[in-house]
Short mmCIF file of C-alpha atoms in Angstrom, two decimals:
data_model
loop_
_atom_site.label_atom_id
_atom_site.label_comp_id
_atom_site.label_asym_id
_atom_site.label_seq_id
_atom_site.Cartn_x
_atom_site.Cartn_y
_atom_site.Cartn_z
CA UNK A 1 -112.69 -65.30 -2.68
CA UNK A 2 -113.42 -68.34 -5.54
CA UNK A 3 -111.97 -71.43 -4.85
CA UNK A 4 -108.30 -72.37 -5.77
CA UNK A 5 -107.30 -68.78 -5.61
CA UNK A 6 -104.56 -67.20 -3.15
CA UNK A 7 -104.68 -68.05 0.50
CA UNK A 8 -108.48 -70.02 0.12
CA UNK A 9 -107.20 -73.14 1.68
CA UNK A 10 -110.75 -73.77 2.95
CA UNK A 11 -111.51 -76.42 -0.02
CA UNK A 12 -108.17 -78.50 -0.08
CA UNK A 13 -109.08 -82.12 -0.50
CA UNK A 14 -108.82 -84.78 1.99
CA UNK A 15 -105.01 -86.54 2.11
CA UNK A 16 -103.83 -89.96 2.97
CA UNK A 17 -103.31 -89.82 6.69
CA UNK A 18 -99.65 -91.46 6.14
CA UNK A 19 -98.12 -88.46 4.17
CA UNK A 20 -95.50 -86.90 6.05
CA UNK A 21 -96.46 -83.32 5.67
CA UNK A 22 -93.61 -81.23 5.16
CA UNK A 23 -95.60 -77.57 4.44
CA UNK A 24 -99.37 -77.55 5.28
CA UNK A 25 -100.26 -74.39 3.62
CA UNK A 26 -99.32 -74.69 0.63
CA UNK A 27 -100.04 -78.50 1.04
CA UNK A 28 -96.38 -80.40 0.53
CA UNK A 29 -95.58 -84.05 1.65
CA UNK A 30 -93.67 -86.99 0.69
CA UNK A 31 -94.80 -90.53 2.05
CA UNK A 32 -92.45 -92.49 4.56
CA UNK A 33 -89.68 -93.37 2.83
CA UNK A 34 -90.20 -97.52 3.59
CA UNK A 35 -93.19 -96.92 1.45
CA UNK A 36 -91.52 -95.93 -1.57
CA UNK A 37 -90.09 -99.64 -2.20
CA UNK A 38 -92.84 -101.45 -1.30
CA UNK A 39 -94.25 -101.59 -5.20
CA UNK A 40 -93.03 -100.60 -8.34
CA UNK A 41 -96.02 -98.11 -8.85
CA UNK A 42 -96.44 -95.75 -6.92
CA UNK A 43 -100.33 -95.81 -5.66
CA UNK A 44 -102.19 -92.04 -6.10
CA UNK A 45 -102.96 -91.46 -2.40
CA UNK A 46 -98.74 -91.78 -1.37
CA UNK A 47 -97.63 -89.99 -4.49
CA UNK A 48 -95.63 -87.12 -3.02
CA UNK A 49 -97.77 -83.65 -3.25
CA UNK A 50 -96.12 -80.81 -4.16
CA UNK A 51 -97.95 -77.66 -4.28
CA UNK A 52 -97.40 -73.82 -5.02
CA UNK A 53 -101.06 -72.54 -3.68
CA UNK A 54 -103.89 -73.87 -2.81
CA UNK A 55 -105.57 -76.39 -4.72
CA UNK A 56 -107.95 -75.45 -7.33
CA UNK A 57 -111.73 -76.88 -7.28
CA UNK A 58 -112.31 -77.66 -10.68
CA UNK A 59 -115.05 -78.72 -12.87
CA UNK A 60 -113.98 -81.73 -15.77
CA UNK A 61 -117.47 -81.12 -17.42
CA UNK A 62 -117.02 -77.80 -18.27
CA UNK A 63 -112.98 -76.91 -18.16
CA UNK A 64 -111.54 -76.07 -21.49
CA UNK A 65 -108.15 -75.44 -22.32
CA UNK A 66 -107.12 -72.25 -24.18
CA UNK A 67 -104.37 -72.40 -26.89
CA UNK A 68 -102.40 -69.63 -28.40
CA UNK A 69 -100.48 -70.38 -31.74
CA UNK A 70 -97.62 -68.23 -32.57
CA UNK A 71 -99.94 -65.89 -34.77
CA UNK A 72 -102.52 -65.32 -31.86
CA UNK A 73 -104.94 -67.42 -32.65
CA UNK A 74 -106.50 -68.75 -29.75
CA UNK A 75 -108.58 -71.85 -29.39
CA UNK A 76 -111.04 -73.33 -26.66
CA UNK A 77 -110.60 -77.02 -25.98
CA UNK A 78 -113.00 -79.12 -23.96
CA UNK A 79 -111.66 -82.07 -22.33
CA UNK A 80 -114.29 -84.07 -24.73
CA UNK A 81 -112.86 -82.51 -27.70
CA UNK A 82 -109.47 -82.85 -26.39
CA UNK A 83 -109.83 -86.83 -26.43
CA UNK A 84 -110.49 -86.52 -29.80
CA UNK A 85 -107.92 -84.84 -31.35
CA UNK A 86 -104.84 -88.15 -31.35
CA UNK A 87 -104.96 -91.73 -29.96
CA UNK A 88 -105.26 -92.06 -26.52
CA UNK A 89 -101.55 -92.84 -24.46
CA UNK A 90 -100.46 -94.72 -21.72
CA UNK A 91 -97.20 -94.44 -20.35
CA UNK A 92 -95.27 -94.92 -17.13
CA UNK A 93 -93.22 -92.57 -15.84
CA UNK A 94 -91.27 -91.14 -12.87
CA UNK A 95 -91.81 -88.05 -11.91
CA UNK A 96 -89.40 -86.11 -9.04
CA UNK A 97 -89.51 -82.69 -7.53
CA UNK A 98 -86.10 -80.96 -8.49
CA UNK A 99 -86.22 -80.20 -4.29
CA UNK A 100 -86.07 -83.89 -3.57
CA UNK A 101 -83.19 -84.77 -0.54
CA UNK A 102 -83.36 -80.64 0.06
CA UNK A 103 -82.95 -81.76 3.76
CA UNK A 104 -79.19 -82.82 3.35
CA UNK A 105 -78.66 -79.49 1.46
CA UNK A 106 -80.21 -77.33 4.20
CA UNK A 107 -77.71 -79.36 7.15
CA UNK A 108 -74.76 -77.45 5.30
CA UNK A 109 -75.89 -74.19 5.15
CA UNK A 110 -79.35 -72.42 4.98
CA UNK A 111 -81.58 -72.74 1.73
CA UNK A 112 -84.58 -71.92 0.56
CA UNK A 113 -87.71 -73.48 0.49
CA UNK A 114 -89.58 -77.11 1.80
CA UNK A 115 -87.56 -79.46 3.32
CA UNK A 116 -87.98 -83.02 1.45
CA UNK A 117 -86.41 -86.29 2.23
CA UNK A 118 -86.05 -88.60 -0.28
CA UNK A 119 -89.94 -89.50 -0.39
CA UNK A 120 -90.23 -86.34 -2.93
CA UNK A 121 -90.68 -88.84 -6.03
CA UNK A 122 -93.29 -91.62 -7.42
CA UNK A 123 -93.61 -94.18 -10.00
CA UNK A 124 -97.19 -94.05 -12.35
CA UNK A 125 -99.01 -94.80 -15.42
CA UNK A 126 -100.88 -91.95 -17.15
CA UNK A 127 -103.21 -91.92 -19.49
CA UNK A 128 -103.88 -89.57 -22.14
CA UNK A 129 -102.79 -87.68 -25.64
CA UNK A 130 -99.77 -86.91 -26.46
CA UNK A 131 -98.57 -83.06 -26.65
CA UNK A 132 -97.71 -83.41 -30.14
CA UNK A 133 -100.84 -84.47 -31.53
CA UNK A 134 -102.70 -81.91 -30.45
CA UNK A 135 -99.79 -79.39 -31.55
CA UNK A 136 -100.21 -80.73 -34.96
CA UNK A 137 -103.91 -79.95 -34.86
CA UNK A 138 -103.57 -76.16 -34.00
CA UNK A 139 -100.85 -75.98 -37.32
CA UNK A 140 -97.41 -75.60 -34.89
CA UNK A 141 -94.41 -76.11 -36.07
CA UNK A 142 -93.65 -78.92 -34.06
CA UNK A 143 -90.06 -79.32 -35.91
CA UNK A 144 -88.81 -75.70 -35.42
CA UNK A 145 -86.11 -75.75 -32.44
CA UNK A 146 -85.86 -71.78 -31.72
CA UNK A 147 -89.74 -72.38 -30.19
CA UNK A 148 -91.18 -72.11 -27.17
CA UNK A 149 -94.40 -73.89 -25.25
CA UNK A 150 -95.56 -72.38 -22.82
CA UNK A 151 -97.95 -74.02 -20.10
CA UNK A 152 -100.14 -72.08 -17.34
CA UNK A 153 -102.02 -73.96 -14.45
CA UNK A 154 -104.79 -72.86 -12.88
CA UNK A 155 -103.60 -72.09 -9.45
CA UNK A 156 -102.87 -68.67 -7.83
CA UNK A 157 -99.60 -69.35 -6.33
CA UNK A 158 -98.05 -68.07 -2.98
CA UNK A 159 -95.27 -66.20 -5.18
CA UNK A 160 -95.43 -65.41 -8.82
CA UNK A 161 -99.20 -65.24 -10.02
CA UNK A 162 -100.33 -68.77 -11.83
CA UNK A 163 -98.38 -71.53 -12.11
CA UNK A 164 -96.22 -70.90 -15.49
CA UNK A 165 -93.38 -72.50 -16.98
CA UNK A 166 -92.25 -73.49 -20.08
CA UNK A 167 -90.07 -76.63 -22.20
CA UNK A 168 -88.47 -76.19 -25.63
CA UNK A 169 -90.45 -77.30 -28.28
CA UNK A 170 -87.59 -80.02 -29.18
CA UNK A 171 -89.27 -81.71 -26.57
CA UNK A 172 -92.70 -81.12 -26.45
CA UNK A 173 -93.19 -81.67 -30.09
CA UNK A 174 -90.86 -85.00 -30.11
CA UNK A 175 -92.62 -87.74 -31.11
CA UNK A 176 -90.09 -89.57 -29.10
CA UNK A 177 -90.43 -87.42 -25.93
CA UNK A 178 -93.40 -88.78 -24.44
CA UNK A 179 -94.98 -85.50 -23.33
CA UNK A 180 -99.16 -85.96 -22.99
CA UNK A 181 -101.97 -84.13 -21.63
CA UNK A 182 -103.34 -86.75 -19.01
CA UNK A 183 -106.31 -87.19 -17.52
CA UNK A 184 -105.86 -90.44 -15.75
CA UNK A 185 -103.61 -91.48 -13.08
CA UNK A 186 -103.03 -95.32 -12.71
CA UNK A 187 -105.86 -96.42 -14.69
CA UNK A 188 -108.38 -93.29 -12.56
CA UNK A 189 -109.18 -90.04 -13.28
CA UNK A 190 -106.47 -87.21 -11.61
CA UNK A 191 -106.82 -86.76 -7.87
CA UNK A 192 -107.66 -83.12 -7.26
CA UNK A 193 -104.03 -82.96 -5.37
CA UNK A 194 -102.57 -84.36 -8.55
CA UNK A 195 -104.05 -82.03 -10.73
CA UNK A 196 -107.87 -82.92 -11.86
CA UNK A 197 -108.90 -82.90 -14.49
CA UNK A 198 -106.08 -82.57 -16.79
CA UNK A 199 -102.52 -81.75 -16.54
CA UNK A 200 -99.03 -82.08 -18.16
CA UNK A 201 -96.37 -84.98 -17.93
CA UNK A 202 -92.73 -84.29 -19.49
CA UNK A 203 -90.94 -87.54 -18.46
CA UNK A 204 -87.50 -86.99 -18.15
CA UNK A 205 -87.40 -83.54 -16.74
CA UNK A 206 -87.94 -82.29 -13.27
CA UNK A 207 -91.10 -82.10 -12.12
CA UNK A 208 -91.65 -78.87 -12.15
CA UNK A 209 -92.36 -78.76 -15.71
CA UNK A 210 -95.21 -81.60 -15.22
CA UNK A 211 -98.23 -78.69 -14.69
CA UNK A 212 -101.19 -79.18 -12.52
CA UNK A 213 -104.67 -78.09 -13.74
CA UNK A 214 -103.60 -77.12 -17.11
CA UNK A 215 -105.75 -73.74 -18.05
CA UNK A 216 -103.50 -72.43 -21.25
CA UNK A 217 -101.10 -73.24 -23.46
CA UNK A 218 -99.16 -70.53 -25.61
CA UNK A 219 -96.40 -71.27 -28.66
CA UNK A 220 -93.65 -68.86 -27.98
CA UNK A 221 -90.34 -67.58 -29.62
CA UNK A 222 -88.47 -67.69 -26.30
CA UNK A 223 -88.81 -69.30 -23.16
CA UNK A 224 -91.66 -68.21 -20.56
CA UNK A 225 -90.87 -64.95 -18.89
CA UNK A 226 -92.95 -66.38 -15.49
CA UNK A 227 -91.26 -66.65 -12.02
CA UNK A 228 -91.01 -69.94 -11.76
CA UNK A 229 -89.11 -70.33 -15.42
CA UNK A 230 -86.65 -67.51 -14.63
CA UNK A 231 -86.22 -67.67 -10.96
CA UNK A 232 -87.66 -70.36 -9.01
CA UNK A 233 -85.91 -73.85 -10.63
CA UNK A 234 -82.63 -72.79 -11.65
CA UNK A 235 -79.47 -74.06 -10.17
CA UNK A 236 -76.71 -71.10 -9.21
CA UNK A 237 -73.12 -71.24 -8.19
CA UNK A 238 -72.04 -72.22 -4.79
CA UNK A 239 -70.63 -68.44 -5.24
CA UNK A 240 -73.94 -67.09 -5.87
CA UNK A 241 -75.75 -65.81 -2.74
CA UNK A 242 -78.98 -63.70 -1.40
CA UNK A 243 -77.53 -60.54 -2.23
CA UNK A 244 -75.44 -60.97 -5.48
CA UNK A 245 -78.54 -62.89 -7.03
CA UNK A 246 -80.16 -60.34 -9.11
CA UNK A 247 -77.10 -60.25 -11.15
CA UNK A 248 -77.50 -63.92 -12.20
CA UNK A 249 -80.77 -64.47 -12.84
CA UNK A 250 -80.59 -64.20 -16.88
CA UNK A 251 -77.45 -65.87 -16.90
CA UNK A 252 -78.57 -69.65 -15.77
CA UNK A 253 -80.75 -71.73 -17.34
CA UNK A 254 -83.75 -73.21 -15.90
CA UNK A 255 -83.63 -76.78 -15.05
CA UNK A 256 -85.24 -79.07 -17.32
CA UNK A 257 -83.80 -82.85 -17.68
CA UNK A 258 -83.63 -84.85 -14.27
CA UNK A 259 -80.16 -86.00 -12.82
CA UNK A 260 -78.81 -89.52 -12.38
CA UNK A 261 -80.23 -90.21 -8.60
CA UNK A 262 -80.74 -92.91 -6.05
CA UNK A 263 -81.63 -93.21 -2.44
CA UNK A 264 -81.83 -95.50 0.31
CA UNK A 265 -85.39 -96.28 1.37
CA UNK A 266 -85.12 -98.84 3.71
CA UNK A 267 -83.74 -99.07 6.36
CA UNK A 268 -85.85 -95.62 7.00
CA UNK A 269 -84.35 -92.88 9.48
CA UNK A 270 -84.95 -93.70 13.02
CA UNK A 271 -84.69 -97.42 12.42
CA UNK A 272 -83.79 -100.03 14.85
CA UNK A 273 -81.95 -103.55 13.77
CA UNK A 274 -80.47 -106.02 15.95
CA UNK A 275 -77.00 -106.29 15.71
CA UNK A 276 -75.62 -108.92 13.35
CA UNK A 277 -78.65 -110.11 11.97
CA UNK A 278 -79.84 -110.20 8.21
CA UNK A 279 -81.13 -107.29 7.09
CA UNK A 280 -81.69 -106.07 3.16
CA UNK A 281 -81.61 -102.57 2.29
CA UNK A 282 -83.77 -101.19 -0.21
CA UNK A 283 -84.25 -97.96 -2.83
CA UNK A 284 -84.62 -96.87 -5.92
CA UNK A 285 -82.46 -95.36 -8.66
CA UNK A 286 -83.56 -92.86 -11.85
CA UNK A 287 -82.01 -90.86 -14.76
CA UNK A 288 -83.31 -88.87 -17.27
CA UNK A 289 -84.63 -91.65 -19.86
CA UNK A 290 -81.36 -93.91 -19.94
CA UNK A 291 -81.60 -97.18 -18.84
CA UNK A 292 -79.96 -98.16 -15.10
CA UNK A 293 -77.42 -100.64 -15.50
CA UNK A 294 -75.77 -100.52 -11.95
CA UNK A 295 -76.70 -99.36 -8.25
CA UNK A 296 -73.55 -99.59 -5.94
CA UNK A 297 -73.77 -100.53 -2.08
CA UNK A 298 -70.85 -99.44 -0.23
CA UNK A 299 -70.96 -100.14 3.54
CA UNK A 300 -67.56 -98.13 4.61
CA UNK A 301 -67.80 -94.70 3.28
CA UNK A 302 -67.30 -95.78 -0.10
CA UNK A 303 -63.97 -97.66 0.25
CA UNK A 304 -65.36 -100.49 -1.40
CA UNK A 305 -68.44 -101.49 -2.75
CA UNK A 306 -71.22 -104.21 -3.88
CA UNK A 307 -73.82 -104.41 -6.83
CA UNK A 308 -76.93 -104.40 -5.81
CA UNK A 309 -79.89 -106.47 -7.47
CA UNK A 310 -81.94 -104.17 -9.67
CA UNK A 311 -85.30 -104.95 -9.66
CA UNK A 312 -87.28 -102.90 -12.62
CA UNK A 313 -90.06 -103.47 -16.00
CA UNK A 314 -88.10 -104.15 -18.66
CA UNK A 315 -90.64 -105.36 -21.31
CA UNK A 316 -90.47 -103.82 -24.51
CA UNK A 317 -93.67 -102.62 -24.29
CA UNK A 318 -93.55 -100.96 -21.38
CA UNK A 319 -90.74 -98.49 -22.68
CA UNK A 320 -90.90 -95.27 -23.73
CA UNK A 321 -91.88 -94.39 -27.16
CA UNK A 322 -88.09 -94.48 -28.74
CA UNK A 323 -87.22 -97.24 -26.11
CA UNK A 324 -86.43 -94.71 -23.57
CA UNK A 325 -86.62 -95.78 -19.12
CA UNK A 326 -89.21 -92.80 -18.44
CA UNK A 327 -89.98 -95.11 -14.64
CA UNK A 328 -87.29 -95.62 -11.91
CA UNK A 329 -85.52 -98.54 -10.74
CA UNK A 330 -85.62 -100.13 -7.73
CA UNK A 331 -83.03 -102.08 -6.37
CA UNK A 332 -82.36 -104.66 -3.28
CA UNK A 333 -78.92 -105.30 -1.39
CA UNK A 334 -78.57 -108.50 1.23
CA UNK A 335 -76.17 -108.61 4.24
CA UNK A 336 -76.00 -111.43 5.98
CA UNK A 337 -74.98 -110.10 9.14
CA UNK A 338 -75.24 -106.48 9.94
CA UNK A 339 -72.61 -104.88 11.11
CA UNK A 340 -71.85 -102.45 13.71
CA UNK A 341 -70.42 -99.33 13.09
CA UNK A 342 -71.01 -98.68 9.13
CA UNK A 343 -72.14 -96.32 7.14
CA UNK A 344 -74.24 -97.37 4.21
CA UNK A 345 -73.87 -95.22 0.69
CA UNK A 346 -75.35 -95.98 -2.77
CA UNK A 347 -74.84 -94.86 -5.79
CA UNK A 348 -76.43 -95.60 -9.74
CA UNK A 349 -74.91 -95.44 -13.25
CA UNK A 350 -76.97 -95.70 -16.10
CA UNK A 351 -75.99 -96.59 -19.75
CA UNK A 352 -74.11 -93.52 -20.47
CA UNK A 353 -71.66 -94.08 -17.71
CA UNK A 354 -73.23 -91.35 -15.78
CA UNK A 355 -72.70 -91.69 -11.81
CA UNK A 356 -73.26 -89.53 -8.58
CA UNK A 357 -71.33 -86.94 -6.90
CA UNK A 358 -69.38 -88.21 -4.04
CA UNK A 359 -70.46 -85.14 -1.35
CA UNK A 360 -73.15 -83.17 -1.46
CA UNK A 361 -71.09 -80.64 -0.12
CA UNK A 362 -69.63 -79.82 -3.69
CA UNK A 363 -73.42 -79.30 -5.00
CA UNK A 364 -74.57 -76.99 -2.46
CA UNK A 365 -76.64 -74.61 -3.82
CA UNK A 366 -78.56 -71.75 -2.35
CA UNK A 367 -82.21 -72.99 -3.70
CA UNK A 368 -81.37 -76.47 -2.08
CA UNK A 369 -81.94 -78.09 -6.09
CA UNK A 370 -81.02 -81.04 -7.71
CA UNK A 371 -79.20 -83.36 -5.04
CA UNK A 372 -78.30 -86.10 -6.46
CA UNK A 373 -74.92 -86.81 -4.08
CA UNK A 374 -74.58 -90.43 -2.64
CA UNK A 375 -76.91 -91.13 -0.48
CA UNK A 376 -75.43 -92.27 2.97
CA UNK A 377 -76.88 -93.67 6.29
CA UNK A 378 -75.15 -93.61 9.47
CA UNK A 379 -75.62 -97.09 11.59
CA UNK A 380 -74.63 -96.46 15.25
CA UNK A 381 -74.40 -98.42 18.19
CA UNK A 382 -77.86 -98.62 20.38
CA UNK A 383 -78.07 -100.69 23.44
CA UNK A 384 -81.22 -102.14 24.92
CA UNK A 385 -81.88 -104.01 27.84
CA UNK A 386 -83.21 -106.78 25.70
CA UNK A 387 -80.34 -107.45 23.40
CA UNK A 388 -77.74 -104.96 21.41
CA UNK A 389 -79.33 -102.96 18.51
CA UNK A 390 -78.38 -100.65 15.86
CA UNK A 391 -79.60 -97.07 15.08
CA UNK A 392 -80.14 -95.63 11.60
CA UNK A 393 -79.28 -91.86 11.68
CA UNK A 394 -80.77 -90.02 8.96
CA UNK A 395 -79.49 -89.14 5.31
CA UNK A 396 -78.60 -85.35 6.58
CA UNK A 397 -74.86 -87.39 7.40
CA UNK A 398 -74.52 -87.70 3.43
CA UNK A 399 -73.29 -84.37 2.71
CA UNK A 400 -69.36 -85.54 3.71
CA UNK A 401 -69.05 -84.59 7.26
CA UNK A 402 -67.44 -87.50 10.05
CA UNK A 403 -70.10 -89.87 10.78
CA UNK A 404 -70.92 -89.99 14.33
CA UNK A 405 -68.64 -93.27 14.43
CA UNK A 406 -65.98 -94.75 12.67
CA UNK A 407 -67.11 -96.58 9.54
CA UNK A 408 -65.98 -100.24 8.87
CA UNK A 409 -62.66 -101.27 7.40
CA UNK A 410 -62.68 -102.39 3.85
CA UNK A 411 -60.70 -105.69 5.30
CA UNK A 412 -63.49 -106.38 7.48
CA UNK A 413 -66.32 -106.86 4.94
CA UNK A 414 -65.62 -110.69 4.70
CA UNK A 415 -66.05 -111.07 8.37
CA UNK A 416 -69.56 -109.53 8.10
CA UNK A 417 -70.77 -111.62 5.33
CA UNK A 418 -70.99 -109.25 2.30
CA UNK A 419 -71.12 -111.03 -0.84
CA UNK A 420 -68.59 -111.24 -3.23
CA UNK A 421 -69.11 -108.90 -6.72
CA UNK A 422 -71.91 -110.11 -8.60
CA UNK A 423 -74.07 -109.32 -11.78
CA UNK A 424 -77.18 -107.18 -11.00
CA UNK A 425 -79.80 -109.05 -11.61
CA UNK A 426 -83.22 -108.00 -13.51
CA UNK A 427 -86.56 -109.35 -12.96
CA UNK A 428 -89.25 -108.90 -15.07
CA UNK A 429 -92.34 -106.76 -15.26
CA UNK A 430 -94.79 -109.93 -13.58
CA UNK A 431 -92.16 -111.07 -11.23
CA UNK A 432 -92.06 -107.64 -9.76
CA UNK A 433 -96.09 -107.93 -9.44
CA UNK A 434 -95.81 -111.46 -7.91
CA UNK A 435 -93.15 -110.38 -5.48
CA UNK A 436 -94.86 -107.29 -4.94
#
């Protein structure tokens, strides 16, 4: 059987030995989720893999994308050629897996597919030319709405043939939407995992539209008829179930632009703090291009709550093309002394006023997509012969459910030494790197 093709998983490249592997074959992991936090880009080998098949073994030298315009013309592009057909691009962006915090879906009912913490999301720079450009060259109408582009990896998948999906050509011709062709990863060429030696970035939308080893692209009237456009990312009713599906399926959309979302990072499940001692929690917040003005710390269920300090780039330059926040936020919170029992929640708003969902229980959805609920850790009790500690349970708690202890009165946070509401501060793009 060639390489990259169905159920060859004999030439899969070799992983960071930290990845939490969550499916080996089809190769999907996240990295711990104290990792995430630790610097404002996320570094190649802990970028979370997600993966439909098994990984194509591919050949920059010779690989040519194939483009279809609307009248069937197709051309052959090398990757040489390619770099010369707009000015080369560099932007940073967040990408997330629309499966991201699955794990707190699954713990209400059974879903569908890899479990994921919250590690299913990273931070980058890539390099390349922007969708548009090279749109313009092959004479598409880049500025009619009703199309289509469609974008086809070069993987054989598990399910549904070669990796296919499509995004509205409002976005992918956009000269404000940021969508390339890259070839470079954080200032290197694609990791084989990551989709060497070129692939698609749409910042803003789920992940899922970002496609690995890009083989064709084809100008369309309507979206992509492929599995994964019509079937495999779309978000049903709580109503809709295994056996009623088939009668939805044309009647959702597919997902495209990413939620408002944060997540608690640190303290990581499983952690161990000693009772009333400093501690300061840690994550990271996104939307889908809008700027994050506020993360919320709540240490009692939500009762009452804290800003956090958001930490992100905020040069001018570093901005998307119309000024749009394509990278994530990340975000500090300081207690002096922690306290035992609580139950720490966040939560993010970004410039529109957009927030979380309270429980994820109201989002459940049979796919396990698109949880963006406030993310909420459980600290319990844990005693030790050397001195009392306290136990993080995991985010699975979030979905609204008693925690496994009472959580602390709002009339209590003064005794614990929470601050009093402040401004969330910003730091700039070098103080993060200093820091960092």
């Amino acid at each position: 059987m060639p390489r990259g093709l169905l159920g060859d998983y004999s030439n899969e490249p070799t992983r960071w030995s930290k990845l939490m592997t969550n499916q080996q074959h089809p190769f999907n992991a996240e990295p711990p989720s104290f990792l995430l936090t630790e610097n404002f880009i996320t570094t190649s080998d802990s970028f979370f893999v997600r993966n439909h098949g098994a990984v194509p073994a591919l050949d920059g030298d010779t690989h040519k994308v194939h483009i279809t315009t609307l009248d069937q013309r197709e051309v052959a592009v090398s990757l040489a050629e390619l770099r010369t057909m707009g000015c080369p691009v560099t932007i940073e962006a967040t990408l997330m897996c629309a499966e991201n915090r699955r794990n707190e879906l699954k713990a209400i009912a059974p879903v569908k597919g890899v479990g994921w913490n919250v590690g299913a999301v990273g931070n980058a720079t890539w390099s390349g030319i922007r969708l548009r450009d090279v749109l313009l060259q092959v004479k598409a109408d880049v500025d009619d709405p009703r199309l289509h582009v469609e974008f086809v990896g070069e993987d054989m998948c598990e399910e549904g043939g070669r990796y296919t999906v499509s995004i509205p050509m409002s976005k992918a011709g956009n000269a404000k939407g940021d969508v390339l062709l890259a070839w470079n990863m954080n200032g290197m060429a694609l990791t084989r995992d990551h989709g060497f030696p070129l692939r698609l970035i749409v910042p803003g939308y789920v992940a899922a539209r970002s496609v690995k080893w890009l083989k064709r692209i084809n100008i369309l009237t309507s979206q992509s008829p492929s599995h994964f456009q019509q079937q495999q990312y779309k978000l049903f009713p709580q109503f809709v179930n295994w056996t009623t599906i088939d009668k939805h399926w044309n009647s959702i959309a597919p997902l495209s632009e990413l939620s408002i979302q944060s997540a608690i990072c640190l303290p990581a499940d499983n952690t161990y703090i000693a009772k009333g001692s400093p501690y300061t929690i840690e994550g990271y917040a996104i939307s889908n291009g809008r700027r994050i003005t506020r993360v919320d710390v709540s240490l009692n269920c939500g009762h009452s709550w804290q800003c956090a300090e958001i930490i992100s780039q905020d040069d001018k330059e570093e901005k998307g093309y119309d000024n749009r926040y394509w990278s994530w936020t990340l975000w500090k919170f300081h207690i002096e002394k922690m306290p035992s029992p609580c139950s720490v929640s966040c939560r993010a708003w970004d410039e529109a006023s957009n927030t979380q969902p309270e429980s994820a229980r109201t989002i459940w959805n049979l796919r396990g997509l698109m949880n963006n609920a406030w993310h909420t850790l459980h600290l319990s009790p844990y005693a030790t012969y050397v001195e009392p500690a306290l136990h993080f349970c995991g985010g699975v708690h979030s979905y609204g459910a008693q925690p496994p202890i009472s959580p602390l009165p709002p009339q209590e946070a003064d005794e614990v030494g929470l601050p009093l509401p402040y401004v969330p501060l910003r730091k700039s793009a070098e103080e993060v790197r200093v820091a960092s």
